[in-house]
PDB file of N, CA, C and O in Angstrom:
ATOM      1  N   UNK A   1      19.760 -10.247  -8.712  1.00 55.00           N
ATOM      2  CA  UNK A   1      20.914  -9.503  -9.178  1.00 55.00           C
ATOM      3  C   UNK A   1      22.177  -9.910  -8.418  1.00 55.00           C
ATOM      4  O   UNK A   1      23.241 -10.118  -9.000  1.00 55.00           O
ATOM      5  N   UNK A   2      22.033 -10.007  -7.218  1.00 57.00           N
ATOM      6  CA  UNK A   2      23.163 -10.663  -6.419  1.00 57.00           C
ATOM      7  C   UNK A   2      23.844 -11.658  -6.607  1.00 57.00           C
ATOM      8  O   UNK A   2      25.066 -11.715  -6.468  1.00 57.00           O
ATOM      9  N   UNK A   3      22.721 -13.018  -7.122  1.00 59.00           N
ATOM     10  CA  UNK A   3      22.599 -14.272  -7.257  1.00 59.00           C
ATOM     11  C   UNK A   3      22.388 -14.905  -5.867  1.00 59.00           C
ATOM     12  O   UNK A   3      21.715 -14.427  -4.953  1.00 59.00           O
ATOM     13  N   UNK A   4      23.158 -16.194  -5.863  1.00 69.00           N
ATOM     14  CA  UNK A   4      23.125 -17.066  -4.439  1.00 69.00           C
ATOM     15  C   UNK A   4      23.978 -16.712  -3.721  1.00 69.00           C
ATOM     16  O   UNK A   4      25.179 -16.696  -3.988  1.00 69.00           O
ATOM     17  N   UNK A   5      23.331 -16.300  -2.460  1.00 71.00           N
ATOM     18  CA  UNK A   5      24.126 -16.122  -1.406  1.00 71.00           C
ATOM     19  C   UNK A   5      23.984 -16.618  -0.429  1.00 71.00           C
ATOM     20  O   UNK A   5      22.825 -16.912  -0.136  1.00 71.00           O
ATOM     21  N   UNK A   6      25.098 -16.956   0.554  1.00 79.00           N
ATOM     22  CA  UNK A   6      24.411 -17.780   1.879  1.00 79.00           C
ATOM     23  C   UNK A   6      22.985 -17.562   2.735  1.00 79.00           C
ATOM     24  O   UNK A   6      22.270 -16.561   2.765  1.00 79.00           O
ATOM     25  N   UNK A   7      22.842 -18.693   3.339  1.00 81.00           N
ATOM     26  CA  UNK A   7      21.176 -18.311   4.369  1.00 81.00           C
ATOM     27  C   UNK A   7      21.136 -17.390   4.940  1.00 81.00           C
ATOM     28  O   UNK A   7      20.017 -16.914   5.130  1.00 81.00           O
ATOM     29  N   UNK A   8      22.235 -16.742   5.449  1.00 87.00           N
ATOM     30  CA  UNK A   8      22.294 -15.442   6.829  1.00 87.00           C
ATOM     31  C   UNK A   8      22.200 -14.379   5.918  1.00 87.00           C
ATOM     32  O   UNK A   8      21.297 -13.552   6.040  1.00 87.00           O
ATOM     33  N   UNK A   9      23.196 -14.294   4.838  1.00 85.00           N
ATOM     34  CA  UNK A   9      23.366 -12.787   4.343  1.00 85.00           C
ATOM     35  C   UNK A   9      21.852 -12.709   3.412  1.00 85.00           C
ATOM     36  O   UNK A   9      21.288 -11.621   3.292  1.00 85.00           O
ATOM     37  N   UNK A  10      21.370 -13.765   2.882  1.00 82.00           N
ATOM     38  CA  UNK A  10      19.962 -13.646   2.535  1.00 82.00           C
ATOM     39  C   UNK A  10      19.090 -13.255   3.060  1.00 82.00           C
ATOM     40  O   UNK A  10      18.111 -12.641   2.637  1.00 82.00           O
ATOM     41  N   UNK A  11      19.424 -13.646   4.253  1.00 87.00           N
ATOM     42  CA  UNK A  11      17.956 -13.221   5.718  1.00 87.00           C
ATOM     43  C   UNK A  11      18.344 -11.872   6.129  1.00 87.00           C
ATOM     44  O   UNK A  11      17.630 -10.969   6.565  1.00 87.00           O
ATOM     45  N   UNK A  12      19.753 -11.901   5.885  1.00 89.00           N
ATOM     46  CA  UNK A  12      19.912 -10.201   6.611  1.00 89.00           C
ATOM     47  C   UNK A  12      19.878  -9.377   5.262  1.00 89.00           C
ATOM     48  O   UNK A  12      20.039  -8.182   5.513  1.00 89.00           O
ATOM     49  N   UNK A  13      19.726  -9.618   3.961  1.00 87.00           N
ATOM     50  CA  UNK A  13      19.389  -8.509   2.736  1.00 87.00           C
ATOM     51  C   UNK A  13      17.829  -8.254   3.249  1.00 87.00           C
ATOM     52  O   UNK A  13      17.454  -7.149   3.643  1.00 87.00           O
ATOM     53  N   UNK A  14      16.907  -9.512   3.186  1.00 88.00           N
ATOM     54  CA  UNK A  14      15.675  -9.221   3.252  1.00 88.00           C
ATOM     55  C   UNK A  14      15.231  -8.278   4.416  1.00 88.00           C
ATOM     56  O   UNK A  14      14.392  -7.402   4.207  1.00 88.00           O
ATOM     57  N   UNK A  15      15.741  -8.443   5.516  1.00 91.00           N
ATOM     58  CA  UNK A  15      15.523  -7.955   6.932  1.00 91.00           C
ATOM     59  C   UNK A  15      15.956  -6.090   6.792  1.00 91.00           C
ATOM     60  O   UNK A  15      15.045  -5.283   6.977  1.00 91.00           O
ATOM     61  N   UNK A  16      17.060  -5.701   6.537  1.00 92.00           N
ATOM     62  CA  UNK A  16      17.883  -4.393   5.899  1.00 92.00           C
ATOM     63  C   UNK A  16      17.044  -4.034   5.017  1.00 92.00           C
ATOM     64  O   UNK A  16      16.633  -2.924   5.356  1.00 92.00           O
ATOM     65  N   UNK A  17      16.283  -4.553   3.518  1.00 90.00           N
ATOM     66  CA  UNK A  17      15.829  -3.948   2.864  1.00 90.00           C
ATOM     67  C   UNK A  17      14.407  -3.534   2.926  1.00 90.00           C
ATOM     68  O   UNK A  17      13.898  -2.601   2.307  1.00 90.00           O
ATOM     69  N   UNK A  18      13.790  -4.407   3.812  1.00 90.00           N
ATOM     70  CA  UNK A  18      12.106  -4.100   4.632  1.00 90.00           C
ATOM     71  C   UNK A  18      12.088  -3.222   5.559  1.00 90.00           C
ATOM     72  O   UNK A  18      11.119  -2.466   5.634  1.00 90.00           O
ATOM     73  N   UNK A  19      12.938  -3.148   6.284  1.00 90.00           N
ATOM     74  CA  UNK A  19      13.625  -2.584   7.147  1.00 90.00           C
ATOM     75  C   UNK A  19      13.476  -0.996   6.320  1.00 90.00           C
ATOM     76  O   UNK A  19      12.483  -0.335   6.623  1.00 90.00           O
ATOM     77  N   UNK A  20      14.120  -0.608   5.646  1.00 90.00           N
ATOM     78  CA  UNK A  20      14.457   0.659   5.136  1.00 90.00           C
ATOM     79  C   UNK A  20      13.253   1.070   4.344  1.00 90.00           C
ATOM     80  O   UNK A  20      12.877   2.229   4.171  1.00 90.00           O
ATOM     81  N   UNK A  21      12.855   0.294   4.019  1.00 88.00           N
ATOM     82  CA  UNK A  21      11.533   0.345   3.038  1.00 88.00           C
ATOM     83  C   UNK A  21      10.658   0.981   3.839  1.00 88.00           C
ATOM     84  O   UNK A  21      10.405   2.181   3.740  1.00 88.00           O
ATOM     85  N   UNK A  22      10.317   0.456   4.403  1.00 88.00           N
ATOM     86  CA  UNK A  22       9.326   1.046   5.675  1.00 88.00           C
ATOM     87  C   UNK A  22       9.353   1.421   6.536  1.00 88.00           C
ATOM     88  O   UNK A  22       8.498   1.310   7.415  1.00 88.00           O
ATOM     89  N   UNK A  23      10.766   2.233   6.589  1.00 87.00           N
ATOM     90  CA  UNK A  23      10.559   3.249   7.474  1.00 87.00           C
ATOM     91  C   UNK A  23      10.575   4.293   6.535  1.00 87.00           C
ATOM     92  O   UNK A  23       9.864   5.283   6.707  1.00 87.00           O
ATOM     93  N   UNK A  24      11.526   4.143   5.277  1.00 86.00           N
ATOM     94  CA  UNK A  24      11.316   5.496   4.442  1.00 86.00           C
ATOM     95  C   UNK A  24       9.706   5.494   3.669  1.00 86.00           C
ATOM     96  O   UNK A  24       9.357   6.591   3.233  1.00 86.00           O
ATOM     97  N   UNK A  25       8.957   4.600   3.529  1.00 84.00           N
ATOM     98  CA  UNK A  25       7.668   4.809   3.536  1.00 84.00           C
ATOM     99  C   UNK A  25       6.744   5.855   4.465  1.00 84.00           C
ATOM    100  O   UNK A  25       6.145   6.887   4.161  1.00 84.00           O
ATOM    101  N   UNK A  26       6.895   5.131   5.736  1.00 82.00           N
ATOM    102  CA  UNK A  26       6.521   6.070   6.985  1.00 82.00           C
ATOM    103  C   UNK A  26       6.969   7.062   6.987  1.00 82.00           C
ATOM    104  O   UNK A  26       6.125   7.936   7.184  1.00 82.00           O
ATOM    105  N   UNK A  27       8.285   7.538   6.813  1.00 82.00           N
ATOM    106  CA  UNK A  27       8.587   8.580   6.857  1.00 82.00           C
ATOM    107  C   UNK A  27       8.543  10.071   5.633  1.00 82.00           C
ATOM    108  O   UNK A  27       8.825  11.232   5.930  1.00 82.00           O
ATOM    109  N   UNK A  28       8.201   9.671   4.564  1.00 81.00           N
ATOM    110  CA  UNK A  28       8.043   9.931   3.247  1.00 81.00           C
ATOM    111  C   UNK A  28       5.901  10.694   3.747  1.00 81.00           C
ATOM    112  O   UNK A  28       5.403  11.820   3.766  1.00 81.00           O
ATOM    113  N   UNK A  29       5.293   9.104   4.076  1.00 80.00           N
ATOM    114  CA  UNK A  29       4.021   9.652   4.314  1.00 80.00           C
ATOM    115  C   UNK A  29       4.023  10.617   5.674  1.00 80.00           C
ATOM    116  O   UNK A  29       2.933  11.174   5.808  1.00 80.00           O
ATOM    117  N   UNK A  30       4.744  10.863   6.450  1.00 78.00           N
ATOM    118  CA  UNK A  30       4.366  11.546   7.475  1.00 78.00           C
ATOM    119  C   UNK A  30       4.635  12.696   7.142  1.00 78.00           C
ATOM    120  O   UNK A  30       4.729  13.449   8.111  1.00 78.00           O
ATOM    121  N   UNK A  31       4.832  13.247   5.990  1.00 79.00           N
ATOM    122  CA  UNK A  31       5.184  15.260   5.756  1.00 79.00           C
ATOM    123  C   UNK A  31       3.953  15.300   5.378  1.00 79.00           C
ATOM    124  O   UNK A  31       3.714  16.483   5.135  1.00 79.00           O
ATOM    125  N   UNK A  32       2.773  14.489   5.139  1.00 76.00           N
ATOM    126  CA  UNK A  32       1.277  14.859   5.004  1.00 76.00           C
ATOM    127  C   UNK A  32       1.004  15.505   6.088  1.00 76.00           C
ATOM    128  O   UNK A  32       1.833  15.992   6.857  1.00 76.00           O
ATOM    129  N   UNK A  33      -0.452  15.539   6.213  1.00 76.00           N
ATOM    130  CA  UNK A  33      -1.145  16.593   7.359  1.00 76.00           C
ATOM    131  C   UNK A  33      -1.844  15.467   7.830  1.00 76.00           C
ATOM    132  O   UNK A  33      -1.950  15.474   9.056  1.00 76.00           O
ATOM    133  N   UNK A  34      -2.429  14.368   7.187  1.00 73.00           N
ATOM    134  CA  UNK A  34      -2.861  12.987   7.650  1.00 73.00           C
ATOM    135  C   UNK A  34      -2.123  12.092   8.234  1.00 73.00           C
ATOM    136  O   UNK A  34      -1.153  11.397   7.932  1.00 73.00           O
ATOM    137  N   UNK A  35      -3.161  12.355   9.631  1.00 69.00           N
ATOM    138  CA  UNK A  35      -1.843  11.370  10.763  1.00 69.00           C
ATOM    139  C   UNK A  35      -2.231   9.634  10.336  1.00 69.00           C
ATOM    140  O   UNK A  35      -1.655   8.742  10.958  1.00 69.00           O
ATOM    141  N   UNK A  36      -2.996   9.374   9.506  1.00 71.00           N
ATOM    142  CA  UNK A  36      -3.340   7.805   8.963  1.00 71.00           C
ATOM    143  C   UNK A  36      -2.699   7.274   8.029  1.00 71.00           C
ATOM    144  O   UNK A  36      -2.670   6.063   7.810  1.00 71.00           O
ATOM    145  N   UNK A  37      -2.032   8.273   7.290  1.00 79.00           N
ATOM    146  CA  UNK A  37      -0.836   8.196   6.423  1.00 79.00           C
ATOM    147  C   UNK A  37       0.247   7.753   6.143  1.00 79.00           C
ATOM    148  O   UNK A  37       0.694   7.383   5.057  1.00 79.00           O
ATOM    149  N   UNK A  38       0.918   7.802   7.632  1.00 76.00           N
ATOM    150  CA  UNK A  38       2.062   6.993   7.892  1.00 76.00           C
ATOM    151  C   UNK A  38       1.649   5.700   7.935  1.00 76.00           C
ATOM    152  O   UNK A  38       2.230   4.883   7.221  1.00 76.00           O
ATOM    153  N   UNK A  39       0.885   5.410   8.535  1.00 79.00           N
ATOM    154  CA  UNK A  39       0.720   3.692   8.444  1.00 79.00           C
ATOM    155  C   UNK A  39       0.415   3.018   7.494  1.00 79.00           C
ATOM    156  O   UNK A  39       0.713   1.857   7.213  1.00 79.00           O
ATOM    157  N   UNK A  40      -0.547   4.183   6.685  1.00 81.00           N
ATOM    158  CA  UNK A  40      -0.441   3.361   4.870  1.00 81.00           C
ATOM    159  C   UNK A  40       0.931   3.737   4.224  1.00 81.00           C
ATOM    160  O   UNK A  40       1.275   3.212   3.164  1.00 81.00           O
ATOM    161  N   UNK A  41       1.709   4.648   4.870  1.00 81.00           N
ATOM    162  CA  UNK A  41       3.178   4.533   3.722  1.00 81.00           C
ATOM    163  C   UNK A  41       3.855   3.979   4.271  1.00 81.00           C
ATOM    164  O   UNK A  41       4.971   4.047   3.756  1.00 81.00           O
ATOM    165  N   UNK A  42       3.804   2.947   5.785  1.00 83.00           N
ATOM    166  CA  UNK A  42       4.381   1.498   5.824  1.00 83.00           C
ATOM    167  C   UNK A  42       4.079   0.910   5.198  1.00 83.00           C
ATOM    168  O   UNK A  42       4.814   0.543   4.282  1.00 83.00           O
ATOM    169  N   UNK A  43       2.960   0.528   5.315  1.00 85.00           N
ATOM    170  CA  UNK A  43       2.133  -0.513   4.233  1.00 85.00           C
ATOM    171  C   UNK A  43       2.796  -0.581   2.610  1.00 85.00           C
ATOM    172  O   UNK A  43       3.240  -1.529   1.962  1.00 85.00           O
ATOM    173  N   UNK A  44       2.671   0.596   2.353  1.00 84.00           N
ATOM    174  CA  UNK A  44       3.156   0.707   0.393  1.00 84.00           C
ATOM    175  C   UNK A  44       4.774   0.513   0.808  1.00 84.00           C
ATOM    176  O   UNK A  44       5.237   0.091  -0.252  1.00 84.00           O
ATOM    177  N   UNK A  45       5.826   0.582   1.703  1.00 86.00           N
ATOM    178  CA  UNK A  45       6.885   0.493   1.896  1.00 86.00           C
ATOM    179  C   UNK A  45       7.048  -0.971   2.356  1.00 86.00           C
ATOM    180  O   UNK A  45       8.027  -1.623   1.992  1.00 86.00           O
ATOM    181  N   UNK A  46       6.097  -1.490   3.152  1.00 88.00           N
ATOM    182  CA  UNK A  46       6.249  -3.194   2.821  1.00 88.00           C
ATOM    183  C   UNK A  46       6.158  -3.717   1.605  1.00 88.00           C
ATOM    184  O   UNK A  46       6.905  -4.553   1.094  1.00 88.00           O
ATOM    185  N   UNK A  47       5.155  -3.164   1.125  1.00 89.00           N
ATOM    186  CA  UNK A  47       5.034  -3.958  -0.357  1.00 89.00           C
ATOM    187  C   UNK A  47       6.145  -3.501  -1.578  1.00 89.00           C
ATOM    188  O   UNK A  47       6.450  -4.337  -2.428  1.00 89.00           O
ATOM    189  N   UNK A  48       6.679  -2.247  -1.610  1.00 89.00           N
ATOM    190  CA  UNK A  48       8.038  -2.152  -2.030  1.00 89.00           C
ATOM    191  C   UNK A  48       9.419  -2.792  -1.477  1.00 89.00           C
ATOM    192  O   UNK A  48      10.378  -2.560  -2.213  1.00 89.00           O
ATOM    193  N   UNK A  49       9.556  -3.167  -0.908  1.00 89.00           N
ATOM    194  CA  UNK A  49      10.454  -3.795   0.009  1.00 89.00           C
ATOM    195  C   UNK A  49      10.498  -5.345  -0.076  1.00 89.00           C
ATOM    196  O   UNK A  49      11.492  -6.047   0.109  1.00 89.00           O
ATOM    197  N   UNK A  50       9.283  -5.740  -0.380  1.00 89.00           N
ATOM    198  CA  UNK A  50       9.322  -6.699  -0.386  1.00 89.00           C
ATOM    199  C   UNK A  50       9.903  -7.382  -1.874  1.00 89.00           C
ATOM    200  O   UNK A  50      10.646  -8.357  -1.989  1.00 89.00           O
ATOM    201  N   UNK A  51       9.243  -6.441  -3.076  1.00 90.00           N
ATOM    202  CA  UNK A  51       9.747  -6.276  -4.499  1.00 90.00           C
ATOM    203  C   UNK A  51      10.962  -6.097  -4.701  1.00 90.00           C
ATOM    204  O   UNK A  51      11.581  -6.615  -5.630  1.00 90.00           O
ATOM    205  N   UNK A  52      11.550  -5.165  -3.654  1.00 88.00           N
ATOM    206  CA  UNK A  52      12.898  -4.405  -4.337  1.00 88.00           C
ATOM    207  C   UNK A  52      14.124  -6.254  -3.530  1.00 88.00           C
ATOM    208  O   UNK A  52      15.122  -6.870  -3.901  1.00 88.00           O
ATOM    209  N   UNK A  53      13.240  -6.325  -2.488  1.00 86.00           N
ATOM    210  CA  UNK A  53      14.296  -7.306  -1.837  1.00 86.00           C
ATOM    211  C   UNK A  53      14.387  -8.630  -2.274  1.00 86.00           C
ATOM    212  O   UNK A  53      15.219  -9.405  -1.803  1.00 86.00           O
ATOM    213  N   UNK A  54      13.305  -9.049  -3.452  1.00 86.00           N
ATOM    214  CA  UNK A  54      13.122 -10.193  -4.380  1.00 86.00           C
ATOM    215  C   UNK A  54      13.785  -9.991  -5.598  1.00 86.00           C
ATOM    216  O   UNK A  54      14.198 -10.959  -6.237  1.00 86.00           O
ATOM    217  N   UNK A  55      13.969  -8.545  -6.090  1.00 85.00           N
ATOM    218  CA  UNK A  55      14.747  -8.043  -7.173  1.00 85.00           C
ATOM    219  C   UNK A  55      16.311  -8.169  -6.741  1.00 85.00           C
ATOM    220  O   UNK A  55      17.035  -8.278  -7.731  1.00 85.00           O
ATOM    221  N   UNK A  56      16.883  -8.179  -5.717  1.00 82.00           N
ATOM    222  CA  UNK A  56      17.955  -8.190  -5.466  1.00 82.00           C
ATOM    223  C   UNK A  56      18.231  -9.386  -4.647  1.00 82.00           C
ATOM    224  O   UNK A  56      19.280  -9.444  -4.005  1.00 82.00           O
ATOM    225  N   UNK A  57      17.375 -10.335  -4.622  1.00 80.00           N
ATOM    226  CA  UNK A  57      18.014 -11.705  -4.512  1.00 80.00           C
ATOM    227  C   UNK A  57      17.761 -13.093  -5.221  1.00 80.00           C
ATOM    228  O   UNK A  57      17.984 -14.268  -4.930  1.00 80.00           O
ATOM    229  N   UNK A  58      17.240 -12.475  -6.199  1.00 76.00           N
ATOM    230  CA  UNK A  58      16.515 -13.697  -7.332  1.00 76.00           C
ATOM    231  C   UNK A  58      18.076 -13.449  -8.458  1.00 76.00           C
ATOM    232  O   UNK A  58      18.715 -12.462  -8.822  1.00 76.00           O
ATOM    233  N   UNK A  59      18.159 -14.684  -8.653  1.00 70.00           N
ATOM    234  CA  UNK A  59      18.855 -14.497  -9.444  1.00 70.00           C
ATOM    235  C   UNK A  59      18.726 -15.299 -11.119  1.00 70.00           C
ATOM    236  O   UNK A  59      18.876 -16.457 -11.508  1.00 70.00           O
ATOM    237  N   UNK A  60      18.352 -13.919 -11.834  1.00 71.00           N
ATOM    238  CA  UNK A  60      17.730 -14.022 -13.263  1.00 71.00           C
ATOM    239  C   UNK A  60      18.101 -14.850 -14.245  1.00 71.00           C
ATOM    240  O   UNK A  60      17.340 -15.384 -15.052  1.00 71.00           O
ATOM    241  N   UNK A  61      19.700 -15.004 -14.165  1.00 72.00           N
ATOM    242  CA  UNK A  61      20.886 -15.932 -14.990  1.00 72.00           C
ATOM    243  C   UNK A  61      20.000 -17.592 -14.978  1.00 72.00           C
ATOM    244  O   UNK A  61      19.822 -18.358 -14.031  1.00 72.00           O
ATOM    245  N   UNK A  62      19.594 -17.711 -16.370  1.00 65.00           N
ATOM    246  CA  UNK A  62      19.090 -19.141 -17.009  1.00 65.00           C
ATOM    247  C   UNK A  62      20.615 -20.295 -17.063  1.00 65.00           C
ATOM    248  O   UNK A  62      21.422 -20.462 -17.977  1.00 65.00           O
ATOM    249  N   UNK A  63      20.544 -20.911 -15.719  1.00 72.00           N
ATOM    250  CA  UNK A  63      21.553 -22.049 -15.893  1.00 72.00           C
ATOM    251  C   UNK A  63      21.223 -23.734 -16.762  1.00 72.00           C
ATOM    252  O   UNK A  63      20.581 -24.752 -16.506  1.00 72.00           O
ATOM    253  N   UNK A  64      21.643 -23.491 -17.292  1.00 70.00           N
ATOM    254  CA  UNK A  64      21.688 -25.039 -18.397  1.00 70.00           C
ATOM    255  C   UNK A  64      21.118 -26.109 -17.299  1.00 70.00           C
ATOM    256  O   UNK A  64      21.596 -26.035 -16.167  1.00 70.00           O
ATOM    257  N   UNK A  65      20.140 -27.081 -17.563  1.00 73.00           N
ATOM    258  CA  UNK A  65      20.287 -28.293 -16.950  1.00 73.00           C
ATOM    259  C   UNK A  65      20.246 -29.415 -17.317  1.00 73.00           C
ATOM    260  O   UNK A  65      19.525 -29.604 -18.296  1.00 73.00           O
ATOM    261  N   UNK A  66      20.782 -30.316 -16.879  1.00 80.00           N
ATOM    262  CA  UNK A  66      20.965 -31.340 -17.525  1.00 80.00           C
ATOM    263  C   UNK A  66      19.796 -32.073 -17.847  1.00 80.00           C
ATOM    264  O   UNK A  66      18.942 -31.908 -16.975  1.00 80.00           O
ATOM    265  N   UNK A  67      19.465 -32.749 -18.678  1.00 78.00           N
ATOM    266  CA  UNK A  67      18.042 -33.329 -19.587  1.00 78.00           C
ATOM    267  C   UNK A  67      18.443 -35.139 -19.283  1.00 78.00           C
ATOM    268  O   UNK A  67      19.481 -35.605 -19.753  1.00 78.00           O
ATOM    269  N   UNK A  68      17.945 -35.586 -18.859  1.00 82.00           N
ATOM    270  CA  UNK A  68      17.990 -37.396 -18.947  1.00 82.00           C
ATOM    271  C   UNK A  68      17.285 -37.823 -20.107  1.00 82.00           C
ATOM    272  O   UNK A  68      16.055 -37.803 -20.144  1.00 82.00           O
ATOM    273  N   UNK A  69      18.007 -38.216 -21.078  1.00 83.00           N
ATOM    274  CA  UNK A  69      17.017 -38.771 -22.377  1.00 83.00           C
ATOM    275  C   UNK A  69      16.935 -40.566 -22.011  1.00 83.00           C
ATOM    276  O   UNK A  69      17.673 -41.293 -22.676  1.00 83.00           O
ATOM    277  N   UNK A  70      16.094 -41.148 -21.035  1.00 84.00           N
ATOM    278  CA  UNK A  70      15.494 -42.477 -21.391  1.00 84.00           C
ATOM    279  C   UNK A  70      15.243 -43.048 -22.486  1.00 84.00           C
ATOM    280  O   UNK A  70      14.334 -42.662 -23.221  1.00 84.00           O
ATOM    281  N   UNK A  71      16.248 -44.367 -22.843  1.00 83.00           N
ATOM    282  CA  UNK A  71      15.816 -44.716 -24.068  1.00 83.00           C
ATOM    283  C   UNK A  71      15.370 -46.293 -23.865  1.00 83.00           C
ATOM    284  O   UNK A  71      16.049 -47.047 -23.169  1.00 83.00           O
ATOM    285  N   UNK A  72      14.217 -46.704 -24.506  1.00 74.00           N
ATOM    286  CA  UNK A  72      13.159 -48.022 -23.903  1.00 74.00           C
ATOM    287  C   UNK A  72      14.162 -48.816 -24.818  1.00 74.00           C
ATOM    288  O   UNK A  72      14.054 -50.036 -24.938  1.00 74.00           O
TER     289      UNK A  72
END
């Protein structure tokens, strides 16, 4: 959705959005009564995080490319 963005601000979307992911995972699972909980709602907050932070740096837009037609 972003599209291309430089190496740093790429590394720092991914880093910010794992980042938040999993702690609001952890923190989401810890109003359970299961203290094992939090560490699986890191877990499901890595694996969201990792989705949401590929969704927001893939960029979907089909650019034209150029075709080489070889002719013998």
């Amino acid at each position: 959705m972003l599209g291309p963005l430089p190496r740093l601000y790429h590394l720092l979307l991914w880093v910010v959005t794992l980042g938040f992911c999993v702690g609001a995972g952890a923190w989401l699972a810890s109003w359970t009564n299961v203290p094992v909980v939090a560490s699986v709602g890191a877990g499901a907050g890595a694996l969201i995080g990792v989705l949401v932070a590929y969704l927001l740096a893939h960029d979907f837009r089909a650019e034209p490319r150029t075709v080489r037609i070889r002719r013998h």
